[in-house]
XYZ file of C-alpha atoms in Angstrom:
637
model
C -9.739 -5.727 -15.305
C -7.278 -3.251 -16.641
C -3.984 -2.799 -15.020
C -4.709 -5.851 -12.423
C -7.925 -3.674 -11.371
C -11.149 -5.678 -10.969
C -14.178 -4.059 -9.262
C -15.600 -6.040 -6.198
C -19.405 -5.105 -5.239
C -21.169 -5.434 -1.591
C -24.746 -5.389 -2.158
C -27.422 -5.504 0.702
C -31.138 -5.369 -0.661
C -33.783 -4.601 1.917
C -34.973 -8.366 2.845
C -38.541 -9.648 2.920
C -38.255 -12.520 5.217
C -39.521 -15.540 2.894
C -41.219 -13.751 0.331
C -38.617 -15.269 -2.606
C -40.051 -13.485 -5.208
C -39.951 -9.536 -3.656
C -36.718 -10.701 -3.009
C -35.209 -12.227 -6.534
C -36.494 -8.749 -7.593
C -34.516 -6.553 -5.539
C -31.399 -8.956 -6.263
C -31.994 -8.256 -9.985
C -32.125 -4.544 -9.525
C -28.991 -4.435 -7.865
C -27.305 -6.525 -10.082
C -28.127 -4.798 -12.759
C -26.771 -1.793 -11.107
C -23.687 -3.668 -10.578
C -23.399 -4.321 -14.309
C -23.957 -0.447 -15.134
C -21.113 0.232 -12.286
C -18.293 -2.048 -14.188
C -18.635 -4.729 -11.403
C -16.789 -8.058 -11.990
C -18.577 -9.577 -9.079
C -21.440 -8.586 -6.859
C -22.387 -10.900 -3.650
C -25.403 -10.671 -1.756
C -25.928 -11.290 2.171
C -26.590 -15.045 3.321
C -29.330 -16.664 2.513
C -30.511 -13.150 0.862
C -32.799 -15.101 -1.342
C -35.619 -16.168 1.651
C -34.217 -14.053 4.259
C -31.924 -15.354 7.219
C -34.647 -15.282 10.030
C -37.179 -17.459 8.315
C -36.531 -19.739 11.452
C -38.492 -23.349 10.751
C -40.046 -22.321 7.652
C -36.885 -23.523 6.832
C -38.086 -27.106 7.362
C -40.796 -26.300 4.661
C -41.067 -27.667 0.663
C -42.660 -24.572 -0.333
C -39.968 -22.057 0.774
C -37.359 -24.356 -0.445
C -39.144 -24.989 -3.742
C -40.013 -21.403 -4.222
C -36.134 -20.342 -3.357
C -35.243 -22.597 -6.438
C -37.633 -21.015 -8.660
C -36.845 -18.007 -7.867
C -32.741 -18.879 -8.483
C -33.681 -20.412 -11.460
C -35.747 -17.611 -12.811
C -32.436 -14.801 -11.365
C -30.494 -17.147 -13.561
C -32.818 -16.592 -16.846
C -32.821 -12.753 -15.936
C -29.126 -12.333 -15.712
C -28.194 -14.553 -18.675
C -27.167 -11.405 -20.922
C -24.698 -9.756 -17.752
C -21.664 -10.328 -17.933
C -20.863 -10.282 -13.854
C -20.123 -12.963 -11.385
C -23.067 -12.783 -9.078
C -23.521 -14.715 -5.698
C -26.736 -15.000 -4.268
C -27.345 -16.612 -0.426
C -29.822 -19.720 -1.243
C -30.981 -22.835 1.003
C -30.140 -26.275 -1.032
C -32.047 -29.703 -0.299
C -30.039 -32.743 -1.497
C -30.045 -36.141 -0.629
C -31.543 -35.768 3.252
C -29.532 -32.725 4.124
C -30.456 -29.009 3.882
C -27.133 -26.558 3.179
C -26.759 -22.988 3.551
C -25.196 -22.102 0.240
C -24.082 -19.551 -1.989
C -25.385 -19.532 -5.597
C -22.444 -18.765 -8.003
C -23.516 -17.844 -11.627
C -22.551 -15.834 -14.477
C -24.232 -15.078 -17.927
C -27.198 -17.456 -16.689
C -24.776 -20.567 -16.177
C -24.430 -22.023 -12.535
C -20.983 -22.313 -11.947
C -21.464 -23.436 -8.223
C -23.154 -23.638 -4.908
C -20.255 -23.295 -2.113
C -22.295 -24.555 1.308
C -21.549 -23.179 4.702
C -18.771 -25.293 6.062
C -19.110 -23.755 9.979
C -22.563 -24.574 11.433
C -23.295 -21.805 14.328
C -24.933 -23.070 17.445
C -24.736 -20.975 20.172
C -25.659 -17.645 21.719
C -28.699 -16.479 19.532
C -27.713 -18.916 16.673
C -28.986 -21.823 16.539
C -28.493 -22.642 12.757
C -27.686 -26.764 13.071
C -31.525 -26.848 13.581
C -32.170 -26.472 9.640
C -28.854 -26.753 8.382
C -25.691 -29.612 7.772
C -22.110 -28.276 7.597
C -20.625 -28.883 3.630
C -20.197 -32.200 2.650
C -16.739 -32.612 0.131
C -18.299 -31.336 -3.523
C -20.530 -33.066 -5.448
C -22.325 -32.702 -8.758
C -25.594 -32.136 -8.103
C -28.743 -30.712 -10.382
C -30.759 -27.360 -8.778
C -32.577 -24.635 -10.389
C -32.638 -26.892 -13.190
C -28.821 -27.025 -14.544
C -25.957 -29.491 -13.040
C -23.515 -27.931 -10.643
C -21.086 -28.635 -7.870
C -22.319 -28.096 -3.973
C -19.887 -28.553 -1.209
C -16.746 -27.235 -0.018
C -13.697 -26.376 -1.752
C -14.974 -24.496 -4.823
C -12.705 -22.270 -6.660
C -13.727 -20.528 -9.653
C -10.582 -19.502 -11.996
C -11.121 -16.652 -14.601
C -9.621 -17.516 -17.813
C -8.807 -14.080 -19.310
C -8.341 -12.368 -16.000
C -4.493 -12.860 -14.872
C -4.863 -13.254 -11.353
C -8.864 -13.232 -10.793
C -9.527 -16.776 -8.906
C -12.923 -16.294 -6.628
C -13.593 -18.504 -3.138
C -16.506 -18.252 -1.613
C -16.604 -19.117 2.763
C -20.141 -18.022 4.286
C -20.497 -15.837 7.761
C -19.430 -18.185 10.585
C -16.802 -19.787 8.569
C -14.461 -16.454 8.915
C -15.151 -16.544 12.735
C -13.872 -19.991 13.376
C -10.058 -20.732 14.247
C -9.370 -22.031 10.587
C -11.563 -20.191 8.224
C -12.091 -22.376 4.977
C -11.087 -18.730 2.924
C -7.657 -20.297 3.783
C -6.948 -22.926 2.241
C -9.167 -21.356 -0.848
C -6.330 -18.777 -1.217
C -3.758 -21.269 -0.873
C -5.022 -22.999 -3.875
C -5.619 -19.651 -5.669
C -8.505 -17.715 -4.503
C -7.379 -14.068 -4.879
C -10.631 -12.635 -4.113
C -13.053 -14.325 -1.251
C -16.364 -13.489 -0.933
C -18.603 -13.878 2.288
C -22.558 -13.894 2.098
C -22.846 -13.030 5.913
C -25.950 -12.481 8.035
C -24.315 -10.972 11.272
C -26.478 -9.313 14.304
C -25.562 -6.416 15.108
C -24.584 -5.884 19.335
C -22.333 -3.545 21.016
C -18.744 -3.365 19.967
C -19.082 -6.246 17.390
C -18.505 -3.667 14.356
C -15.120 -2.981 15.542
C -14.234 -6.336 15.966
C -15.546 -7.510 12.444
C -13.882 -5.070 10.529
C -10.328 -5.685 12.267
C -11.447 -9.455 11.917
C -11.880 -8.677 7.434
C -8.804 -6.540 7.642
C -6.964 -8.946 9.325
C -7.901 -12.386 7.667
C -7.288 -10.324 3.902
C -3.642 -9.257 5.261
C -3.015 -12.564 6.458
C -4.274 -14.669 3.064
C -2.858 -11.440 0.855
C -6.022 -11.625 -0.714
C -8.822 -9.246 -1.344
C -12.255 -9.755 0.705
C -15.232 -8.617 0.617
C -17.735 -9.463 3.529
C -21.567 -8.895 2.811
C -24.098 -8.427 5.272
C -27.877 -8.539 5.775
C -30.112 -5.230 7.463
C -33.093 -4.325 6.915
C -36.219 -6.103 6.768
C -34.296 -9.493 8.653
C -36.575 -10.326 11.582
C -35.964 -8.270 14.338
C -38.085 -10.621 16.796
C -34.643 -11.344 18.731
C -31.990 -9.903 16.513
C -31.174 -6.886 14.736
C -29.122 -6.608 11.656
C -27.049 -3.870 10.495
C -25.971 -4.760 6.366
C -22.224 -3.960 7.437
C -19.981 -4.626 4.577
C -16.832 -4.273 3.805
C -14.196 -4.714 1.340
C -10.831 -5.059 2.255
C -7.362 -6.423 0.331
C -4.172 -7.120 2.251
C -4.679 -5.743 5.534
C -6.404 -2.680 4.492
C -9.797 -1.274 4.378
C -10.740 0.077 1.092
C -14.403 0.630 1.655
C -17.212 0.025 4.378
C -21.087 0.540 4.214
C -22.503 2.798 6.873
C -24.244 0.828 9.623
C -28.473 0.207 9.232
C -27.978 1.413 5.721
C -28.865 -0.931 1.966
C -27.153 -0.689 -1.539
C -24.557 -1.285 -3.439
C -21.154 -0.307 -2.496
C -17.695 -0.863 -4.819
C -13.867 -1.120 -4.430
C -11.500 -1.612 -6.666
C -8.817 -4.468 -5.783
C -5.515 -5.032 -6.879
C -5.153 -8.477 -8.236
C -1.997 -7.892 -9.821
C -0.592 -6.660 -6.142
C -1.768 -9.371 -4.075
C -0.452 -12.184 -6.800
C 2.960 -9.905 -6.379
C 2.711 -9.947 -2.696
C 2.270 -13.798 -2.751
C 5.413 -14.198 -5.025
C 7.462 -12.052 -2.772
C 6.530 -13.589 0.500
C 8.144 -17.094 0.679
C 6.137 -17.500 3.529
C 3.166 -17.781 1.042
C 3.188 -21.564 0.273
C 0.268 -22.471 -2.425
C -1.297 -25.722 -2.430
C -3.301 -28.273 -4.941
C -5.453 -29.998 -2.724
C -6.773 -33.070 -4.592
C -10.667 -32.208 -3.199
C -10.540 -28.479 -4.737
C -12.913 -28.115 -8.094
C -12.098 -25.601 -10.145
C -14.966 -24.051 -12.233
C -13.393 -21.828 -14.985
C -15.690 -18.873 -16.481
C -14.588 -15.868 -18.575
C -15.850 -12.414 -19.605
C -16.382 -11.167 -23.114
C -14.039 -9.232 -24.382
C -16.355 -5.904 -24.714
C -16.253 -5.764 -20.726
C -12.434 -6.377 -20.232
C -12.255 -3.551 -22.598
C -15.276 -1.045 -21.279
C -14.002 -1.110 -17.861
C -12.325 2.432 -16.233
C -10.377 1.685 -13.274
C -12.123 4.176 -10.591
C -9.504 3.617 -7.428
C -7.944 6.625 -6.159
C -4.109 6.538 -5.251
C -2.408 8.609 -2.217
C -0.068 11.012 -3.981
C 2.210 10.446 -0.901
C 2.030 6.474 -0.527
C 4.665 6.863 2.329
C 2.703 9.218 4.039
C -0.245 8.508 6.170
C -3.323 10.686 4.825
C -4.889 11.116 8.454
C -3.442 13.844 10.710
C -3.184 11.382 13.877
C -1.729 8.208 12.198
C 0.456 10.471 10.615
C 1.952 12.142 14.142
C 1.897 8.933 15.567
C 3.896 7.860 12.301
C 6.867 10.589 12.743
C 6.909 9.686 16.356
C 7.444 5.959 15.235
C 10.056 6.844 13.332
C 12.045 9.376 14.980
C 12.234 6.987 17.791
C 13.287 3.888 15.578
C 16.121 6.147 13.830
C 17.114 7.480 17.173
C 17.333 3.718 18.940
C 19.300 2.628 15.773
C 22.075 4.986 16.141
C 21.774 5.075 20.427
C 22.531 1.382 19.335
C 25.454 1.595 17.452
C 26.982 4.234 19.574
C 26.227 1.506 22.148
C 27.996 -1.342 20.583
C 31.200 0.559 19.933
C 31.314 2.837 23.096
C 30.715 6.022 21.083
C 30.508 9.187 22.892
C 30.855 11.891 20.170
C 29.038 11.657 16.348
C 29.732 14.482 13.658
C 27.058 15.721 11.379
C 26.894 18.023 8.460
C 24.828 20.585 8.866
C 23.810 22.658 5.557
C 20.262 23.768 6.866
C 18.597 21.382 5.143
C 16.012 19.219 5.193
C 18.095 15.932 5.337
C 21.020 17.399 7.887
C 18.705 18.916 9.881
C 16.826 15.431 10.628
C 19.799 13.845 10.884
C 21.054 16.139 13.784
C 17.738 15.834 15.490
C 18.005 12.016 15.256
C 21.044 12.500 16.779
C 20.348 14.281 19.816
C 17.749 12.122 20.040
C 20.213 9.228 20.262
C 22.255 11.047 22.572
C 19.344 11.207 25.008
C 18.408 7.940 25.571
C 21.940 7.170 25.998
C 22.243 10.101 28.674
C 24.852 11.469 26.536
C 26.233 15.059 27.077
C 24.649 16.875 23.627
C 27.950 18.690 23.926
C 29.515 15.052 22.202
C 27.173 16.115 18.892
C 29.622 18.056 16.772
C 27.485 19.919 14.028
C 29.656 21.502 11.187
C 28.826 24.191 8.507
C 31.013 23.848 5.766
C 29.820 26.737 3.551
C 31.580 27.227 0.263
C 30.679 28.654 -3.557
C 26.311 27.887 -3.602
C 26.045 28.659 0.449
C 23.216 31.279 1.446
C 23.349 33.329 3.945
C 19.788 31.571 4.768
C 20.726 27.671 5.094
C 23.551 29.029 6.982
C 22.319 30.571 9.753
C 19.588 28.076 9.827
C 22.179 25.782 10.393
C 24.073 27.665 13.352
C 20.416 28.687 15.368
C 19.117 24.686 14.932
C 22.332 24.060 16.222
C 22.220 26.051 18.944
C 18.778 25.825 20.067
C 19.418 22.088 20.508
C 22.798 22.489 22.558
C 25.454 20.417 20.314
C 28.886 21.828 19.977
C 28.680 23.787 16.325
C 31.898 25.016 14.128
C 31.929 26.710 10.781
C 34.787 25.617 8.663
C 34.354 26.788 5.143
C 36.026 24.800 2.648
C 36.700 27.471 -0.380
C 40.328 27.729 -0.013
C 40.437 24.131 0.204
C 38.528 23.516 -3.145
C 40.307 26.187 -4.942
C 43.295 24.212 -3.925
C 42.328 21.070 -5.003
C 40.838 22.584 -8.079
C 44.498 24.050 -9.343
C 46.023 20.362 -8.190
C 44.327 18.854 -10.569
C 43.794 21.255 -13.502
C 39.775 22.463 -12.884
C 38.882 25.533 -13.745
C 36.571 27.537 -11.334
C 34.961 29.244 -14.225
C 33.853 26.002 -15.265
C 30.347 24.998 -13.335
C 30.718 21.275 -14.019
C 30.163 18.042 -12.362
C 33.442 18.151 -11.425
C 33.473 21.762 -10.101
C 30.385 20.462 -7.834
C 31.426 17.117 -6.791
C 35.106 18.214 -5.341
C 33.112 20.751 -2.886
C 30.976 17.419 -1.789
C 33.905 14.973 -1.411
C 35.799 18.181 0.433
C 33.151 18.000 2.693
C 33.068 14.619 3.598
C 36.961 14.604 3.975
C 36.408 16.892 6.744
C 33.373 14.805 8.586
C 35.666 12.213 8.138
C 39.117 13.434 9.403
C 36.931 15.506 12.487
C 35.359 12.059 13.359
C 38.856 10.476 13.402
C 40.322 13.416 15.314
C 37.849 13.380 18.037
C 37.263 9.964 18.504
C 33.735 9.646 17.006
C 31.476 8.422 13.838
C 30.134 10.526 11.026
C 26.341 10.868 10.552
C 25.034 10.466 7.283
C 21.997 13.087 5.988
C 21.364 11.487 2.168
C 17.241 10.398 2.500
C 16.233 7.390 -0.151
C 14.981 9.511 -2.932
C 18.550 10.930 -3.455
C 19.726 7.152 -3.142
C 16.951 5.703 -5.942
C 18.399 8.792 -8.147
C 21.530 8.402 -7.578
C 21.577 12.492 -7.087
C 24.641 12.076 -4.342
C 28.295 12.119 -5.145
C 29.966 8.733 -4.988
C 32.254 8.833 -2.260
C 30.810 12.317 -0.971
C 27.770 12.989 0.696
C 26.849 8.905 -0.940
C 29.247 8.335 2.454
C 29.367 7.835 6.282
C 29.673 5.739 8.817
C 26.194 5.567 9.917
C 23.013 7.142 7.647
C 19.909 7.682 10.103
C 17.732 8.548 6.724
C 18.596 6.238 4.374
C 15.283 4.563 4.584
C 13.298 7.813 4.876
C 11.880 8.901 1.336
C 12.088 12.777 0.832
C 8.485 13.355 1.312
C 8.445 11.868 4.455
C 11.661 13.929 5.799
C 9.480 16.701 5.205
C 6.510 15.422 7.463
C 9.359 14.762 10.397
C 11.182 17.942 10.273
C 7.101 19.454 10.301
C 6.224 16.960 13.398
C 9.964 18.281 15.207
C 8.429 21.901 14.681
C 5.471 21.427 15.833
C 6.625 19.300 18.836
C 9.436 22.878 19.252
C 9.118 26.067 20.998
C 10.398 29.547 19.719
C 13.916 29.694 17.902
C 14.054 26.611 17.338
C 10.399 26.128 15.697
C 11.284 29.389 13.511
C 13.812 27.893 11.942
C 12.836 24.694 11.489
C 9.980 26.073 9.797
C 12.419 28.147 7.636
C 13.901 25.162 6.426
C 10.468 23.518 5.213
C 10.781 26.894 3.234
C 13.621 26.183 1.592
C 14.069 25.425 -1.781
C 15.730 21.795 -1.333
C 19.444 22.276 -3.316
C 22.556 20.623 -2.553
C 24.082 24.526 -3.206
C 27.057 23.452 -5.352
C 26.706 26.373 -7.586
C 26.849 30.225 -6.856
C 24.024 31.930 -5.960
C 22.268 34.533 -7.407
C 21.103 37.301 -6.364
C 22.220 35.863 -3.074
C 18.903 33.079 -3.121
C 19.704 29.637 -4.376
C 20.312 28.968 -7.657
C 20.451 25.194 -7.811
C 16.938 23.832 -7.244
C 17.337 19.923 -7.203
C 13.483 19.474 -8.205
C 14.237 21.297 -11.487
C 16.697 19.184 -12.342
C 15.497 15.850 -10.921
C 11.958 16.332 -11.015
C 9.723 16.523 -8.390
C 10.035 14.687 -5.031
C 6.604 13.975 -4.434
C 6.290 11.976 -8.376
C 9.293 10.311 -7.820
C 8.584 8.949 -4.248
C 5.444 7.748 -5.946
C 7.573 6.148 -8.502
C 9.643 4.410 -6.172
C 6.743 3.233 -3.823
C 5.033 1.249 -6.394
C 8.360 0.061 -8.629
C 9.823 -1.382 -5.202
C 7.198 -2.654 -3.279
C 5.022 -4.337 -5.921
C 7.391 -4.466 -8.890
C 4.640 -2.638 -11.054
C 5.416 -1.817 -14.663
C 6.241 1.252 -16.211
C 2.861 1.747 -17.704
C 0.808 0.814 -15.078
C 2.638 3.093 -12.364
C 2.079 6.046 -14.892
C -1.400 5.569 -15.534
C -1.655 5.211 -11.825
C 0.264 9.118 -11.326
C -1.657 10.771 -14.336
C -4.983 9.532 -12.192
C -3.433 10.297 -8.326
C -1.825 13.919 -9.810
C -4.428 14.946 -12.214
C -4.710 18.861 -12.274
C -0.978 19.117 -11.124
C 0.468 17.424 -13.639
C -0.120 16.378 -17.074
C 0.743 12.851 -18.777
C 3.537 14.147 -20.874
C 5.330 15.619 -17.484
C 4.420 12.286 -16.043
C 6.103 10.654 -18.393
C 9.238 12.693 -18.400
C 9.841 12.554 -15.094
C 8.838 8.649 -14.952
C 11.592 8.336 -17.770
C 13.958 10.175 -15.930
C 13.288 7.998 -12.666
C 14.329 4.613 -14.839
C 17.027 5.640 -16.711
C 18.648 7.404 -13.394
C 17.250 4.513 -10.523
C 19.074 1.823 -13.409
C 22.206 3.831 -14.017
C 23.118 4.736 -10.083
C 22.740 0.990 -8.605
C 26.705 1.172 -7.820
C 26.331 4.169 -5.521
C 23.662 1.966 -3.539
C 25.794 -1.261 -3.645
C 28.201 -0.252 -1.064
C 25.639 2.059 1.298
C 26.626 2.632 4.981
C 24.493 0.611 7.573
C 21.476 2.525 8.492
C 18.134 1.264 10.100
C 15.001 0.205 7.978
C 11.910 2.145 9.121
C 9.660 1.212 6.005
C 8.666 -1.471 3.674
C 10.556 -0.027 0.814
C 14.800 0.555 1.523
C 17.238 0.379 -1.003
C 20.188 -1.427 1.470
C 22.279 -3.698 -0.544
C 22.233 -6.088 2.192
C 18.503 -6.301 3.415
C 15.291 -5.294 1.132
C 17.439 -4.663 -2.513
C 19.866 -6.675 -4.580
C 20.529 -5.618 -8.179
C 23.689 -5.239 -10.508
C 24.729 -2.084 -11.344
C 25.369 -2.817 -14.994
C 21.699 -3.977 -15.662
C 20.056 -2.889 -18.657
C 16.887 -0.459 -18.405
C 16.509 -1.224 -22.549
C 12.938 -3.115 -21.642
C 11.822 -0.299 -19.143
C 12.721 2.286 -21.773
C 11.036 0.488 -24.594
C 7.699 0.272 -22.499
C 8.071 4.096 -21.311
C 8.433 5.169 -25.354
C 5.175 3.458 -26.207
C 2.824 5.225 -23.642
């Protein structure tokens, strides 16, 4: 409820099969707990009011009556929370008995969504007590008029974004869950009251099947299951929930366990996603009710955001998605290129090689390439160009990677060649200026260029997409070649595949690929000192890993300035404070804003990620656009 954050809770009581009243108190104890936990919502397990396995007792007045009483009495208890709640109930109207869930906040009865897929086979056998949703109806239960049926929405009114749908157990296993064409009409957030036995591989399968179905719907969902005290006379029930939003698990219960478990969900992110995605095609079905509610304005303004942000979005936290993520896209750069050479009949690509972190991918993307085209490595001409910043360090990094991996390597230092152009047009050396750093860049480049010419080949290009969202690359330098393997790989990623090549390396090699993940990163356009680098790009720039975080969440869900630094004070508290944050956050607008022309006219290079900066693919923008409303947000944090 504060930055498009709104707190989702799973609760599974311990059931006592038809005893209504043991059971409204448990439901009260953990909605209460709920409340003191910031929850917008809590939902309860199907039919968690009488239990799922009450069997024919189903068919009887006095369990139905005393379910009603007991709702109605929940309703009277929760009248002074300020929380969605959703309790499983069965509903008698007009004939029919329907498997509902109670909707209710603050003691009003907003709804009573019914169970729209009637299970009948296997161990279920639920069309003995129950009728599949008729279209909804006013009806009066628990003593207050309502809605019952299917297609209830309920819309928050001072919640951008929050609209909750409510589908019930079955209905998500069927071929055309109800939960879609709730989100199609607006549901954001779908909640499922489930009661699902637990057999042998079935956990698997239901959390791919909640991962899934929120990806698909770009919605946030939260499944809630029954455990303990169901009947176990044929079944047994594990309380399994989950909570997931857009394809990704953000919590799960442990298996045989009760309680209350929380996520935070993104509303503002999914309603993004669904703008981007022109796929996404809402409706306004003509049988959808909507039944508005809103909170007071003492909860919108209690409530801490508790989700925890990766402080490397483009990095996978886990160890083996994360090898089997540099192995993805090593192979993807590689087949771009081994494409490309393919399509023009090259034989022979030129790379830079400084013994960095950027060149030193792009080289082993290259030989990569050259492999799965059965090319002679021998056609990979690596060149050192060393000049005024050069260490002795990067440059025999530079000559032992190249050797280790067999490519024809040639130093050709440039210094006489700069000096050269520096007296043509008037620089003086003395002077450590942009212009006294970007001639030994665009030297540099002349030289990939006129090789590539000269032997009948392409030129590589090393720049990585952090350097493109900065802009820190010099326009018509290093900004240029005729093919750039890493534009789409953000710097704290390059650092991850360089790490996967060395581990994947034996001796010389693996020393000095491991000596470049040592290496201060620097473009080494000024002289060293002390012979040891003197131009650290991070001091200048900022740090890689807040700027990557920057760009992840400015590009991919078009958050605002404040929201993504709240976000990075919470992800990199204890590294860095809120003014650094800030400064650096500043610094990522005003540059990503003032270097869009570099990135209009980028070399081809294959996408690996969601987020690429390609002028003709993921990013249009003109490069005299105004960051005045960015900056004016930025100065008010």
């Amino acid at each position: 409820m504060k930055d498009g954050l709104f707190r989702i809770g799973a609760a599974t009581p311990c059931v006592a099969v038809a005893h209504v009243e043991e059971n409204r108190r448990r439901i009260l104890q953990l909605i209460r707990q709920g409340a003191e936990e910031g929850c917008g919502v809590v939902c309860f397990p199907e039919l968690s009011m009488t239990g799922y396995t009450c069997g024919d007792l189903f068919r009887d007045r006095t369990l139905l009556a005393g379910a009603e009483q007991a709702l109605a009495a929940l309703l009277k208890d929760t009248a002074d929370l300020d929380l969605v709640c959703v309790v499983g109930v069965p509903v008698p109207w007009q004939g029919a008995l329907y498997n509902c869930g109670a909707v209710f906040h603050r003691g009003r009865l907003l709804g009573l969504p019914a169970k729209v897929c009637i299970p009948n086979y296997s161990e279920f056998y639920e069309a003995r007590h129950f009728t599949p949703a008729p279209a909804a109806q006013e009806i009066t239960y628990a003593g207050q008029r309502t809605w019952l049926g299917r297609g209830l929405l309920f819309p928050c009114e001072n919640v951008p974004d929050l609209c909750l749908g409510v589908e019930i157990c079955e209905d998500l296993w069927s071929p055309v869950p109800p939960s879609t064409d709730l989100a199609r009409n607006g549901a954001t957030v779908l909640l499922n009251p489930s009661c699902s036995d637990e057999t042998i591989g079935k956990a698997e399968y239901r959390r791919e099947l909640v991962r899934q179905h929120s990806g698909r719907l770009l919605a946030a969902y939260a499944y809630v299951d029954s455990g303990l005290g169901e009947s176990t006379t044929d079944m047994v029930f594990a309380g399994h929930d989950l909570i997931a939003e857009n394809g990704s698990l953000l919590e799960e219960s442990q298996l045989f366990t009760t309680g209350l478990l929380t996520a935070d969900v993104d509303l503002e992110r999914l309603s993004q996603e669904r703008r981007r995605m022109n796929t996404w095609v809402p409706a306004q079905d003509r049988d959808v009710v909507r039944v508005s509610f809103r909170y007071e304005a003492a909860t919108l303004e209690a409530f801490q955001p508790q989700r925890n942000f990766a402080r490397t979005p483009f990095v996978p936290q886990d160890a083996v998605g994360l090898s089997d993520r540099c192995q993805l896209i090593l192979t993807m750069q590689s087949v771009g290129l081994a494409s490309r050479l393919s399509a023009i009949g090259g034989k022979v690509a030129v790379v830079g090689l400084s013994g960095g972190l950027d060149s030193t991918l792009a080289l082993l993307v290259t030989a990569r390439a050259f492999d799965r085209l059965g090319l002679d490595r021998k056609g990979i001409h690596a060149l050192s160009m060393p000049c005024f910043g050069t260490t002795s360090r990067t440059k025999s990094n530079a000559q032992r990677i190249a050797e280790e991996l067999g490519v024809s390597f040639r130093e050709v230092s440039i210094e006489k060649a700069v000096r050269q152009h520096f007296w043509d047009i008037g620089q003086e050396e003395t002077s450590l200026d942009v212009t006294f750093e970007n001639a030994q860049a665009r030297e540099r480049t002349q030289v990939l260029m006129d090789t590539a010419n000269r032997l009948g080949g392409i030129v590589i290009g090393t720049g990585d997409l952090s350097e493109l969202a900065l802009g820190w690359a010099t326009y018509n330098g290093d900004h240029m070649s005729m093919y750039g393997v890493n534009a789409s790989i953000p710097k704290t990623l390059v650092r991850h595949l360089v790490r996967y090549a060395a581990d994947h390396s034996e001796n010389r090699l693996r020393e000095a690929l491991l000596d470049v993940l040592d290496t201060p990163v620097s473009p080494e356009l000024l002289p060293p000192k002390d012979g040891e680098i003197a131009q650290k790009t991070e001091e200048l720039v900022g740090p890689y890993e807040l700027h990557d975080f920057f760009l992840y969440y400015m590009l991919r869900f078009g958050f605002a300035p404040g929201k993504i630094y709240r976000m990075a004070c919470r992800a990199f508290a204890g590294e860095y404070d809120g003014p650094t944050v800030k400064k650096w956050l500043t610094a990522f607008y005003r540059r990503f804003f003032t270097q869009q022309f570099k990135r209009s006219c980028l070399p081809d290079g294959p996408k690996v990620g969601s987020v690429t900066l390609s002028p003709r693919g993921d990013w249009r923008m003109p490069s005299d656009a105004s960051w005045a409303l960015w900056k004016q947000e930025l100065e008010q944090l």
